[in-house]
Amino acid sequence: GQQLNQSPQSMFIQEGEDVSMNCTSSSIFNTWLWYKQEPGEGPVLLIALYKAGELTSNGRLTAQFGITRKDSFLNISASIPSDVGIYFCAGRGAQKLVFGQGTRLTINP
Amino acid sequence: NAGVTQTPKFRILKIGQSMTLQCTQDMNHNYMYWYRQDPGMGLKLIYYSVGAGITDKGEVPNGYNVSRSTTEDFPLRLELAAPSQTSVYFCASSLTGELFFGEGSRLTVL
């Protein structure tokens, strides 16, 4: 089946730093979604991407749908303490939505 | 707007017991899903439904059953609870492609 490789698995950064994470797959996807999960909560949708090459921002977050349709990137600029959480990518191809393993973000004030 | 509501939030079961996790959504979404999330892992699809009366298996359906008698409700049933079913369960719904999740139900089987 389709699988996603999300990296890094975890990040420890200083407040104010920029953050980059990505997801790659051997399969082509038609949609990429980025979610954030805080402790004890369900994932919340951050950004949705529907077209190869698409670059979309949501405040300090920017995500891109890779040209090959096999990858996507999420960047967070000027991190703040409330950015802490687990970020998941999800890709939808011919089959059902597939989730990455998540990137756990920890911020030192 | 309540969105996706799951009950209970927490439950402890003994091995062999059965229970139902409830999920309801008020967004009139056709698609509904059940995922499980094990510690430090991503989300694995258990079952999904594309509309009332239609359900299908996901990646990890063994040990679970679902039904979809209405658009709003999509309960998940565990018939004979096993320790391997200790997990956090998330229900989600969607209209097009973007999933909206409930807050989760944490289940422990001892």
Coordinates of C-alpha atoms in Angstrom, one line a residue, chain B residues 24 42 47 55 59 62 70 90 93 104 106:
Chain B
T24 CA -21.5 11.7 15.8
G42 CA 0.7 7.9 13.3
Y47 CA -13.0 1.4 9.2
T55 CA -19.0 0.7 5.4
E59 CA -5.8 -1.1 7.3
N62 CA -9.6 -7.1 13.0
T70 CA -27.6 7.5 9.8
F90 CA -10.2 9.1 16.7
S93 CA -15.6 13.1 9.0
G104 CA -10.4 11.1 20.8
R106 CA -8.5 6.8 25.2

